[in-house]
Amino acid sequence: GHSNPPERPESGIRTIPLAEVRNLGVRNTAERVLSTIPSDATVLLHFDVDVLHLDDMPAMYFPHSDGLTMEQGRSLFEAFARDRRVRLIEVSEYASMRDFDRRAARALTDMIVQGLRPT
């Protein structure tokens, strides 16, 4: 869910604008993305915390006031993490030096645990 288009569209990496994620909804966005991945693929799930809104995730390297709510991020993460093709998960851009009370770390941990919980 980026706010600005990628600088190198010729890279072959497809991104989805934040406006499109909001328009489709996070679950529909996840379903759409997952439907484009071959059934025998191995997937690395990369969750970059700076897609979240500053109010919900103050502990990021590039904070901004436009982004997904933590609940939307949790729903998106869950939809991807529960896909059987996911083999690796990485979380990036978490800035522990900005998380004085560790509220953000707890929120991320809860997101991961909930996302990996069997349905």
GROMACS .gro file of C-alpha atoms in nm:
model
  119
    1GLY     CA    1   0.000   0.000   0.000
    2HIS     CA    2   0.235   0.276  -0.115
    3SER     CA    3   0.139   0.643  -0.129
    4ASN     CA    4   0.374   0.724  -0.417
    5PRO     CA    5   0.428   0.507  -0.725
    6PRO     CA    6   0.751   0.305  -0.739
    7GLU     CA    7   1.045   0.482  -0.893
    8ARG     CA    8   1.140   0.190  -1.117
    9PRO     CA    9   0.829   0.028  -1.264
   10GLU     CA   10   1.049  -0.165  -1.509
   11SER     CA   11   1.185  -0.372  -1.216
   12GLY     CA   12   0.892  -0.612  -1.254
   13ILE     CA   13   0.787  -0.572  -0.892
   14ARG     CA   14   0.418  -0.497  -0.871
   15THR     CA   15   0.299  -0.272  -0.594
   16ILE     CA   16  -0.050  -0.170  -0.496
   17PRO     CA   17  -0.132   0.194  -0.419
   18LEU     CA   18  -0.273   0.265  -0.073
   19ALA     CA   19  -0.583   0.417  -0.233
   20GLU     CA   20  -0.648   0.088  -0.414
   21VAL     CA   21  -0.604  -0.111  -0.091
   22ARG     CA   22  -0.854   0.118   0.080
   23ASN     CA   23  -1.095   0.094  -0.211
   24LEU     CA   24  -1.082  -0.287  -0.239
   25GLY     CA   25  -1.040  -0.357   0.132
   26VAL     CA   26  -0.744  -0.542   0.279
   27ARG     CA   27  -0.893  -0.892   0.252
   28ASN     CA   28  -0.993  -0.846  -0.112
   29THR     CA   29  -0.651  -0.698  -0.187
   30ALA     CA   30  -0.478  -0.998  -0.030
   31GLU     CA   31  -0.701  -1.241  -0.220
   32ARG     CA   32  -0.630  -1.062  -0.545
   33VAL     CA   33  -0.252  -1.071  -0.489
   34LEU     CA   34  -0.254  -1.435  -0.378
   35SER     CA   35  -0.457  -1.536  -0.683
   36THR     CA   36  -0.173  -1.417  -0.910
   37ILE     CA   37   0.088  -1.642  -0.744
   38PRO     CA   38   0.136  -1.992  -0.887
   39SER     CA   39   0.004  -2.270  -0.662
   40ASP     CA   40   0.348  -2.435  -0.642
   41ALA     CA   41   0.535  -2.114  -0.555
   42THR     CA   42   0.736  -2.058  -0.240
   43VAL     CA   43   0.658  -1.720  -0.086
   44LEU     CA   44   0.858  -1.485   0.135
   45LEU     CA   45   0.622  -1.258   0.326
   46HIS     CA   46   0.792  -0.924   0.386
   47PHE     CA   47   0.595  -0.698   0.620
   48ASP     CA   48   0.730  -0.344   0.627
   49VAL     CA   49   0.586  -0.164   0.932
   50ASP     CA   50   0.603   0.176   0.765
   51VAL     CA   51   0.288   0.088   0.569
   52LEU     CA   52   0.107   0.154   0.897
   53HIS     CA   53  -0.027   0.486   1.018
   54LEU     CA   54   0.197   0.677   1.260
   55ASP     CA   55  -0.074   0.678   1.529
   56ASP     CA   56  -0.072   0.297   1.535
   57MET     CA   57   0.298   0.240   1.474
   58PRO     CA   58   0.519   0.521   1.604
   59ALA     CA   59   0.822   0.291   1.606
   60MET     CA   60   0.921   0.301   1.241
   61TYR     CA   61   1.213   0.452   1.056
   62PHE     CA   62   1.003   0.659   0.817
   63PRO     CA   63   0.692   0.763   1.011
   64HIS     CA   64   0.407   0.921   0.818
   65SER     CA   65   0.051   1.020   0.879
   66ASP     CA   66  -0.094   0.821   0.590
   67GLY     CA   67  -0.112   0.446   0.614
   68LEU     CA   68  -0.310   0.144   0.720
   69THR     CA   69  -0.450   0.116   1.069
   70MET     CA   70  -0.299  -0.155   1.286
   71GLU     CA   71  -0.620  -0.355   1.248
   72GLN     CA   72  -0.598  -0.331   0.868
   73GLY     CA   73  -0.231  -0.430   0.882
   74ARG     CA   74  -0.319  -0.724   1.106
   75SER     CA   75  -0.590  -0.840   0.865
   76LEU     CA   76  -0.357  -0.810   0.568
   77PHE     CA   77  -0.074  -0.991   0.746
   78GLU     CA   78  -0.310  -1.268   0.855
   79ALA     CA   79  -0.445  -1.319   0.505
   80PHE     CA   80  -0.093  -1.359   0.366
   81ALA     CA   81   0.065  -1.547   0.658
   82ARG     CA   82  -0.201  -1.818   0.651
   83ASP     CA   83  -0.140  -1.897   0.287
   84ARG     CA   84   0.016  -2.243   0.257
   85ARG     CA   85   0.283  -2.117   0.015
   86VAL     CA   86   0.444  -1.884   0.269
   87ARG     CA   87   0.774  -2.030   0.387
   88LEU     CA   88   0.950  -1.728   0.536
   89ILE     CA   89   0.829  -1.417   0.714
   90GLU     CA   90   1.029  -1.105   0.783
   91VAL     CA   91   0.926  -0.784   0.953
   92SER     CA   92   1.125  -0.473   0.871
   93GLU     CA   93   1.153  -0.101   0.949
   94TYR     CA   94   1.066  -0.147   1.318
   95ALA     CA   95   1.267   0.116   1.510
   96SER     CA   96   1.309  -0.005   1.869
   97MET     CA   97   1.468   0.325   1.975
   98ARG     CA   98   1.131   0.492   1.910
   99ASP     CA   99   0.936   0.234   2.106
  100PHE     CA  100   1.004   0.348   2.461
  101ASP     CA  101   0.713   0.162   2.622
  102ARG     CA  102   0.741  -0.137   2.382
  103ARG     CA  103   0.377  -0.092   2.283
  104ALA     CA  104   0.465  -0.125   1.915
  105ALA     CA  105   0.671  -0.440   1.974
  106ARG     CA  106   0.377  -0.597   2.157
  107ALA     CA  107   0.140  -0.498   1.876
  108LEU     CA  108   0.370  -0.652   1.613
  109THR     CA  109   0.416  -0.968   1.820
  110ASP     CA  110   0.039  -0.999   1.864
  111MET     CA  111  -0.007  -0.947   1.490
  112ILE     CA  112   0.239  -1.227   1.409
  113VAL     CA  113   0.095  -1.469   1.665
  114GLN     CA  114  -0.262  -1.404   1.552
  115GLY     CA  115  -0.161  -1.429   1.186
  116LEU     CA  116   0.004  -1.768   1.236
  117ARG     CA  117  -0.273  -1.913   1.453
  118PRO     CA  118  -0.452  -2.197   1.274
  119THR     CA  119  -0.809  -2.124   1.172
   0.00000   0.00000   0.00000
